[in-house]
Short mmCIF file of C-alpha atoms and ligand atoms in Angstrom, two decimals:
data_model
loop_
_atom_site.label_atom_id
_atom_site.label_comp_id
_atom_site.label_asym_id
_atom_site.label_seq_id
_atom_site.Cartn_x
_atom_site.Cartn_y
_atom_site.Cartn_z
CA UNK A 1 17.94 7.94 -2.66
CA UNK A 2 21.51 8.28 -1.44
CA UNK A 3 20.33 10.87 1.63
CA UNK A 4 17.14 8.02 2.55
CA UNK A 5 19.48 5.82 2.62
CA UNK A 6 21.89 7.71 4.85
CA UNK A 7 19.10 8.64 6.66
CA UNK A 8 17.79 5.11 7.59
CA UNK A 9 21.23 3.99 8.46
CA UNK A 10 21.67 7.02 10.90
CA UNK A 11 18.58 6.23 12.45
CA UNK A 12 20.37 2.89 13.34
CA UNK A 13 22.91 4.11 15.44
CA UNK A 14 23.02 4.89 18.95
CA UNK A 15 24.56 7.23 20.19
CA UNK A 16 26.16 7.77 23.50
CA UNK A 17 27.56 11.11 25.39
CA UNK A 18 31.53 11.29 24.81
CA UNK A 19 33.59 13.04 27.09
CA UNK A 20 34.51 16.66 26.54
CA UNK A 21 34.59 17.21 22.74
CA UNK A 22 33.16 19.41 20.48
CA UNK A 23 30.80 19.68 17.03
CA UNK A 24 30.78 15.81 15.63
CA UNK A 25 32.92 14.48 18.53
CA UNK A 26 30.31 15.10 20.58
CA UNK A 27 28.68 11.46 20.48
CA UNK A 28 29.96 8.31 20.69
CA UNK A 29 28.69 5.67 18.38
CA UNK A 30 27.00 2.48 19.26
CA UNK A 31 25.22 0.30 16.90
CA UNK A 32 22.37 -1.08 17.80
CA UNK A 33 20.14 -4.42 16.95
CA UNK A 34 20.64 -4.44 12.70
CA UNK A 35 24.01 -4.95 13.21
CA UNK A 36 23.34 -8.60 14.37
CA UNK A 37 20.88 -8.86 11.51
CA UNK A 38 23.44 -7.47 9.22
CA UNK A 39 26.06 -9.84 10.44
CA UNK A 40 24.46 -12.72 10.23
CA UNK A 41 22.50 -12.41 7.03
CA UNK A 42 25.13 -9.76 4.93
CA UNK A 43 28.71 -9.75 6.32
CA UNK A 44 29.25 -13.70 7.10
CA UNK A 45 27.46 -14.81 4.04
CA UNK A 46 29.77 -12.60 2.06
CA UNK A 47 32.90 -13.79 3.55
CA UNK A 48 32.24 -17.12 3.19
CA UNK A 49 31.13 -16.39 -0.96
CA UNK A 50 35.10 -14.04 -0.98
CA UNK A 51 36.82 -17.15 0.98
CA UNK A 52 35.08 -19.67 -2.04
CA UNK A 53 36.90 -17.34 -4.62
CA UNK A 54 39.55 -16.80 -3.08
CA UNK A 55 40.35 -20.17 -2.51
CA UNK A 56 39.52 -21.33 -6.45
CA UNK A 57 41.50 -18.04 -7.29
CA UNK A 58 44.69 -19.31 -5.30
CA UNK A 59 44.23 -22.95 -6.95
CA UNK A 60 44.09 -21.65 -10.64
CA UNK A 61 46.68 -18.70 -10.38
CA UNK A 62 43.98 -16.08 -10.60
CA UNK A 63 44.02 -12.56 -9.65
CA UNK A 64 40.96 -11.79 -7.56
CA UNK A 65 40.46 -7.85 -8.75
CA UNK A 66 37.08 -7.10 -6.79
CA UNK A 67 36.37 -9.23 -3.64
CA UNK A 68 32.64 -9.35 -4.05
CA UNK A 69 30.25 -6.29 -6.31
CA UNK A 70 28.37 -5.20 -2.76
CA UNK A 71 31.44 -4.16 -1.12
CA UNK A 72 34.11 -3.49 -3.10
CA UNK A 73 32.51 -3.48 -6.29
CA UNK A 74 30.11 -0.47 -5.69
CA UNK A 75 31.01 0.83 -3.04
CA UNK A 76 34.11 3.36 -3.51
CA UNK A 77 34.98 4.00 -0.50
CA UNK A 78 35.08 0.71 0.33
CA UNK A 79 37.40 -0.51 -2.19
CA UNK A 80 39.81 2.79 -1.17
CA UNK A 81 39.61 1.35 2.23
CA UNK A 82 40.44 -2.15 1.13
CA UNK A 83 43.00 -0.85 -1.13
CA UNK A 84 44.53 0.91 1.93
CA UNK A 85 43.99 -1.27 4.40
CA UNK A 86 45.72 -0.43 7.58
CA UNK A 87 47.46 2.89 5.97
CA UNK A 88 46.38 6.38 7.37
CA UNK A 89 44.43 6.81 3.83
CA UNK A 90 41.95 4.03 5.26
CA UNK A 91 41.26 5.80 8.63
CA UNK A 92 41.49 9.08 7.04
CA UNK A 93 38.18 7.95 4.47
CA UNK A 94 36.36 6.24 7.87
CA UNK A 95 37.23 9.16 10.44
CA UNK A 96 35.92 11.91 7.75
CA UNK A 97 32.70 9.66 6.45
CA UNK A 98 30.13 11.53 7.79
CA UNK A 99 30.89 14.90 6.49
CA UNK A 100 28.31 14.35 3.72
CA UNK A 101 29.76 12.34 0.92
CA UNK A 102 29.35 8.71 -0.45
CA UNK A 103 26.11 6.72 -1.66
CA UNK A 104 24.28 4.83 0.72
CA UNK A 105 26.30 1.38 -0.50
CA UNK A 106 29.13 3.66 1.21
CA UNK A 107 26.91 4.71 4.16
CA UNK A 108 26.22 1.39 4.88
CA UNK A 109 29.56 -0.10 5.34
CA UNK A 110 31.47 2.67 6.79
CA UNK A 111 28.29 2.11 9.57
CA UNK A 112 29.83 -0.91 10.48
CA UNK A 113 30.64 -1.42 14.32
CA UNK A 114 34.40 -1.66 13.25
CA UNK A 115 34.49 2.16 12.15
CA UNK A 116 32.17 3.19 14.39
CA UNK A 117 34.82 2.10 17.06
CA UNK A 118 37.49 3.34 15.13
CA UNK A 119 35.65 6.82 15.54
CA UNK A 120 34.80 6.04 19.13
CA UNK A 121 38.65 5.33 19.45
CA UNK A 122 40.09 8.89 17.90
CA UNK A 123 36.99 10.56 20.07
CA UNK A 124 38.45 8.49 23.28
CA UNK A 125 42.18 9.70 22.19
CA UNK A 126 41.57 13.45 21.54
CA UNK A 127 39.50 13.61 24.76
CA UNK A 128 42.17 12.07 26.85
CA UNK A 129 44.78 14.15 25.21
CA UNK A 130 42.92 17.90 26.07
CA UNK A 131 42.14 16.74 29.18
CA UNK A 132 45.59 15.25 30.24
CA UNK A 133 47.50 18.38 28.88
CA UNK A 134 45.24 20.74 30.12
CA UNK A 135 46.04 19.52 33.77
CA UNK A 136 49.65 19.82 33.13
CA UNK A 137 49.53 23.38 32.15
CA UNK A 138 47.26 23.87 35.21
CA UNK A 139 50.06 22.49 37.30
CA UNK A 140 52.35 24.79 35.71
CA UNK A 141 53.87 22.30 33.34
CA UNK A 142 56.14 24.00 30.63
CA UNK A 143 57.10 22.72 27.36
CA UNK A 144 54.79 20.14 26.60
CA UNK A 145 55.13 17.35 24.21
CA UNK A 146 53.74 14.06 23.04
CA UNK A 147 55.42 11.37 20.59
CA UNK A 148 52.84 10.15 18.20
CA UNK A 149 53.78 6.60 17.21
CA UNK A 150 52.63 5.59 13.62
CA UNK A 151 51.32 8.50 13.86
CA UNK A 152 49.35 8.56 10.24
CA UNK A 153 48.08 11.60 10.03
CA UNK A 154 47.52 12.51 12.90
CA UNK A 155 43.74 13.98 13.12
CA UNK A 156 42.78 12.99 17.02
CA UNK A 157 46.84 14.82 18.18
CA UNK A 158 46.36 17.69 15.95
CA UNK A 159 42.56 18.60 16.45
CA UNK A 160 43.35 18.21 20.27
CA UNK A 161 46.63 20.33 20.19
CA UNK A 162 43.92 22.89 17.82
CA UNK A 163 41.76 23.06 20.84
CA UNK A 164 44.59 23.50 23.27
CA UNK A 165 45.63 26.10 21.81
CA UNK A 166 42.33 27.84 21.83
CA UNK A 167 42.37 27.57 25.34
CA UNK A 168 45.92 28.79 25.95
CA UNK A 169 47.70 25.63 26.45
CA UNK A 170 50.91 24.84 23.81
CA UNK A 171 51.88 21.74 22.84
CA UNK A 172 54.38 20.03 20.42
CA UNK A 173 54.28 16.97 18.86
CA UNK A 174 56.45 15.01 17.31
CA UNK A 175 54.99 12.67 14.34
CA UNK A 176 56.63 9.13 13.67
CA UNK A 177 55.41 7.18 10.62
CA UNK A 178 56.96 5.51 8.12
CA UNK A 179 55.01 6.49 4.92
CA UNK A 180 55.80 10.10 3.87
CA UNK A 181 52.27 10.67 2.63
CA UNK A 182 50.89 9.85 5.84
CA UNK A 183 53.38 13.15 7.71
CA UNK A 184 52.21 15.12 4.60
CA UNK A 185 48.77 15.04 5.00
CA UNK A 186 49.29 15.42 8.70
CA UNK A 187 51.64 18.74 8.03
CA UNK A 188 48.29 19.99 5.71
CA UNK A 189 45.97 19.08 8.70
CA UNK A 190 48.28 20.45 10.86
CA UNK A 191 48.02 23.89 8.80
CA UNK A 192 44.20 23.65 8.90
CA UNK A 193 43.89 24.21 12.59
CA UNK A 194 46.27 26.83 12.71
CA UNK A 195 48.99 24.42 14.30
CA UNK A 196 51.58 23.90 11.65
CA UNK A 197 54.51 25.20 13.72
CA UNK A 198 53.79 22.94 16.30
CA UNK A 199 54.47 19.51 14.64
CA UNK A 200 57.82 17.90 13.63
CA UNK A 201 57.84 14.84 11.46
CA UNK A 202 60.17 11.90 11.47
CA UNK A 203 59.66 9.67 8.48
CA UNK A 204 61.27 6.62 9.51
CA UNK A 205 60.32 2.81 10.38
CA UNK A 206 59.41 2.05 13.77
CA UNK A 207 62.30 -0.97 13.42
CA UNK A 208 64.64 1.49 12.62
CA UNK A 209 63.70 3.93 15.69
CA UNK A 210 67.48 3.39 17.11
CA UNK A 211 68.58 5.76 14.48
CA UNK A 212 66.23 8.16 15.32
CA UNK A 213 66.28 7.78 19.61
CA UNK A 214 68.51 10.61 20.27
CA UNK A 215 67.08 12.88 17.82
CA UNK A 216 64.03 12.96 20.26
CA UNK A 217 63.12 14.64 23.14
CA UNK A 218 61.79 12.74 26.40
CA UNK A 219 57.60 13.45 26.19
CA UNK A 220 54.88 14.43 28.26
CA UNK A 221 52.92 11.61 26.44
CA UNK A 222 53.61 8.89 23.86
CA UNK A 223 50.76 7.50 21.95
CA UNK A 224 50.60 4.55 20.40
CA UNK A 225 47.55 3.56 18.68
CA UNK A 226 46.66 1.77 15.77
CA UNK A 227 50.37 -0.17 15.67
CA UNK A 228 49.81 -2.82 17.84
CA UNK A 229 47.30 -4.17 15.79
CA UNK A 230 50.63 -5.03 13.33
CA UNK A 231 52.69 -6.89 15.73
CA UNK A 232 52.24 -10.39 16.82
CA UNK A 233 53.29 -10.07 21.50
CA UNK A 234 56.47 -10.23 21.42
CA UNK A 235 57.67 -7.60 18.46
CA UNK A 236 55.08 -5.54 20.31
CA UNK A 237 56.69 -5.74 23.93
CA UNK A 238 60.30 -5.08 22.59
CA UNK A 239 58.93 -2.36 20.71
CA UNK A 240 57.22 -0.55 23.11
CA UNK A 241 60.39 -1.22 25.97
CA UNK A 242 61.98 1.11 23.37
CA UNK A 243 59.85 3.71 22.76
CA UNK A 244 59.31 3.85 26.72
CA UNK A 245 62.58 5.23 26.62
CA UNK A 246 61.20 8.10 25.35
CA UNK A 247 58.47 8.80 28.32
CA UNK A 248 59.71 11.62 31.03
CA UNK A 249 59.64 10.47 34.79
CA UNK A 250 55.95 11.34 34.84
CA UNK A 251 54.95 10.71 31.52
CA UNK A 252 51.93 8.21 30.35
CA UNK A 253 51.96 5.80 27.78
CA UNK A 254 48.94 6.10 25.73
CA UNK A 255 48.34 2.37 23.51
CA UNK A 256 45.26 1.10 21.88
CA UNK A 257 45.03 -2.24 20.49
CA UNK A 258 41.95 -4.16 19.09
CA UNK A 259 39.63 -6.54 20.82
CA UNK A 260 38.82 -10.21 19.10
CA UNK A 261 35.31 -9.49 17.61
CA UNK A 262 32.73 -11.13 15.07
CA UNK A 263 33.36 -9.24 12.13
CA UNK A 264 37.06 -9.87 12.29
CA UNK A 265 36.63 -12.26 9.57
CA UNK A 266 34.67 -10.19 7.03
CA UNK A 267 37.62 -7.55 7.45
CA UNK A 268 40.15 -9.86 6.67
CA UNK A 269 38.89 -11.97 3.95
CA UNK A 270 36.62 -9.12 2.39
CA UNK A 271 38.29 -5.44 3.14
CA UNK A 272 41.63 -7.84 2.88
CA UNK A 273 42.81 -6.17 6.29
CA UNK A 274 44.71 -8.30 8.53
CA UNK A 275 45.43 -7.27 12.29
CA UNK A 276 46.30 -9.05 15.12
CA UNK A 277 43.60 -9.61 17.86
CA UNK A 278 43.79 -9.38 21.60
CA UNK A 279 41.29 -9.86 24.59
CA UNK A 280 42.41 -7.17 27.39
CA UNK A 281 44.02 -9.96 29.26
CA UNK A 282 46.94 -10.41 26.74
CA UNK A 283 46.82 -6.66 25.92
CA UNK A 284 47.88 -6.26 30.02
CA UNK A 285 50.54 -8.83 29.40
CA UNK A 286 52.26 -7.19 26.76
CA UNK A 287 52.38 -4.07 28.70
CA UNK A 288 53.56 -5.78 31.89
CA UNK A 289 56.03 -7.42 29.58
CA UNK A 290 57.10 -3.98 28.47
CA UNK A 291 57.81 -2.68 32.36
CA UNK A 292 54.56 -1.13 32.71
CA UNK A 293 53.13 -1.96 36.53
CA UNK A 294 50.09 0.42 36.39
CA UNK A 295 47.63 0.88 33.85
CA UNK A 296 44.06 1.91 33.50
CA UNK A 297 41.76 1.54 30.67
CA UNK A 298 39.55 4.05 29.06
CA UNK A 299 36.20 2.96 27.11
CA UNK A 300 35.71 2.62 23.58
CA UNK A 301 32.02 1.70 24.13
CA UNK A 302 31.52 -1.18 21.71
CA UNK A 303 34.31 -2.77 23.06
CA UNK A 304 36.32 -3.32 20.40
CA UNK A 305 39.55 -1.34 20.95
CA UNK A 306 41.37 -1.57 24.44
CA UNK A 307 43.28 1.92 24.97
CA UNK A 308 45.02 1.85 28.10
CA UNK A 309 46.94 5.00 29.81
CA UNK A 310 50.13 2.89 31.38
CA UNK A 311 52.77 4.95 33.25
C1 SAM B 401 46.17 2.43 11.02
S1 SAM B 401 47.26 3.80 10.83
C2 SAM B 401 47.10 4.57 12.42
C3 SAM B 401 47.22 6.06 12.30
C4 SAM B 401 46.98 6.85 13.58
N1 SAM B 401 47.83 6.43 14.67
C5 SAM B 401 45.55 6.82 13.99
O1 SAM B 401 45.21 6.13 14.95
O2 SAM B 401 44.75 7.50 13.35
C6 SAM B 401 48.77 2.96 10.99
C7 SAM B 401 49.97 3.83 10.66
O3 SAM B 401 51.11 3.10 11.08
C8 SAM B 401 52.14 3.33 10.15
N2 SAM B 401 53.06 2.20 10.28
C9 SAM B 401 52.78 0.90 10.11
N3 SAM B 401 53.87 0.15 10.32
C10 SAM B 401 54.87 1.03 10.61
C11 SAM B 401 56.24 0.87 10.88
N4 SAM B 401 56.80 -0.35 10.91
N5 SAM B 401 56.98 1.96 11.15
C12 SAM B 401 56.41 3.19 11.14
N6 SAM B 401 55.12 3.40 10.86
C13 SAM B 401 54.35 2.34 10.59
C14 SAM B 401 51.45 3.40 8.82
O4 SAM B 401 52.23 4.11 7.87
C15 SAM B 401 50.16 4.12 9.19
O5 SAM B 401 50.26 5.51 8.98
#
């Protein structure tokens, strides 16, 4: 039952070519009609039933345990991603989802367009980041390095900095995050790929990154992605005028930041994940705000995360 199910939902999604990536990189996904179906007569239903019991939970002082039985209730995963929501744990279950485990309860919302772009997003990142430090070390560039910001841990920098140095090409990065379990797992990724000695941590807040400023070296790149979705405009432009700081002459910013989109409410009533949305148009603000006069975007095909390369 649990592989039919699988099954059927695979047979759902689209996929698309990615760019330049290997084994299950290799596709980007793109969900196709259910998901309208599924929205309509699954996800909003549901989040209107959680709202209800939330709201009569909130007016008699009652703890709401499980959100609703067909998410959180049976599905495991999904109450691990609720109960992480917006910690590396929760990207870490919907990044590694298809590598054969779950029921099909889990199958069926890990299929949902959000994760599916938050795959499409760490495919869009790795690719970028092979392809942009492969043309530095082409142009002779030596000592290359990239700030991850938030960094979790870290799968798109290290499986890219794994290939690069397949292909000859060295790079260090340095890993920013807050939670310690986050650079741990990262450090035990980092081992898996053979890359250990090229990551440093820094467990620290990005508030506190003052402390921290000198400690770090000017980068090649600084990424930035899944932060933004945190910090209302204006805590976003100050933050990223500091950690600009840290970008040499040449350098590129690399941000991502997530688009307004239709099942925004079922994540934050029922997977209890709250982010802050933005069209592209205020995402280009902030980085104007933040000194940035050129920017390009690359696609996350559903359109639901902007990830612009600013310089
Ligand atoms: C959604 S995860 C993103 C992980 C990774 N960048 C990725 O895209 O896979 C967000 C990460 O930001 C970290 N984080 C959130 N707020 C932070 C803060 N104020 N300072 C440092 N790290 C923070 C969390 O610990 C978590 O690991």
């Amino acid at each position: 039952m649990p592989q039919i199910g699988s099954l059927a939902l695979r047979s759902f999604i689209q996929t698309k070519e990615a760019p330049e990536v290997n084994s299950d990189d290799s596709k980007f996904e793109v969900w196709s009609w259910p998901y309208f179906v599924v929205l309509l007569l699954v996800m909003w239903p549901l989040t209107l039933w959680v709202a209800m019991k939330k709201f009569f939970c909130h007016l008699f002082c009652l703890e709401l345990k499980v959100n609703t039985y067909w998410v959180d209730g049976v599905s495991q995963a999904s109450r691990e991603i609720k109960e992480n929501a917006g910690n590396w744990r929760s990207l870490d279950i919907i990044y590694n989802f298809y590598h054969g485990r779950g029921t099909w309860v889990d199958n069926f919302w890990i299929g949902i367009r959000n994760a599916q772009a938050v795959r499409n997003r760490k495919r869009v990142v790795k690719s970028f980041l092979i392809k942009h430090f492969s043309e530095l070390a082409m142009r002779c560039e030596k000592n290359l390095t990239i700030l991850s910001v938030a960094s979790g841990s870290a799968q798109a920098v290290i499986e890219a900095i794994g290939i690069l140095r397949k292909r000859g090409v060295e790079v260090t990065a340095y890993l920013y995050d807050r939670d310690e379990t986050a650079l741990e797992n990262a450090r035990t990724l980092a081992k898996k790929h053979g890359v250990e000695d090229a990551i440093r941590c820094v467990c620290e807040d990005v508030c506190n990154i003052r402390k921290v400023l000198r400690k770090l070296p000017k980068c090649h790149v600084v990424e930035m992605v899944g932060l933004l979705d945190y910090f209302k405009s204006d805590s976003a432009t100050k933050m990223i005028k500091i950690f600009k700081q840290l970008l040499r002459e040449e350098g590129v910013f690399l941000v991502a930041t997530i688009n307004h989109n239709l099942e925004c409410f079922f994540l934050r009533t029922v997977v209890n994940w709250k982010m802050v949305y933005r069209s592209r148009r205020e995402f280009s603000k902030v980085l104007r705000n933040s000194g940035f006069s050129k920017f390009d975007f690359l696609e996350e095909p559903l359109g639901i995360h902007h990830i612009a390369v600013a310089r």
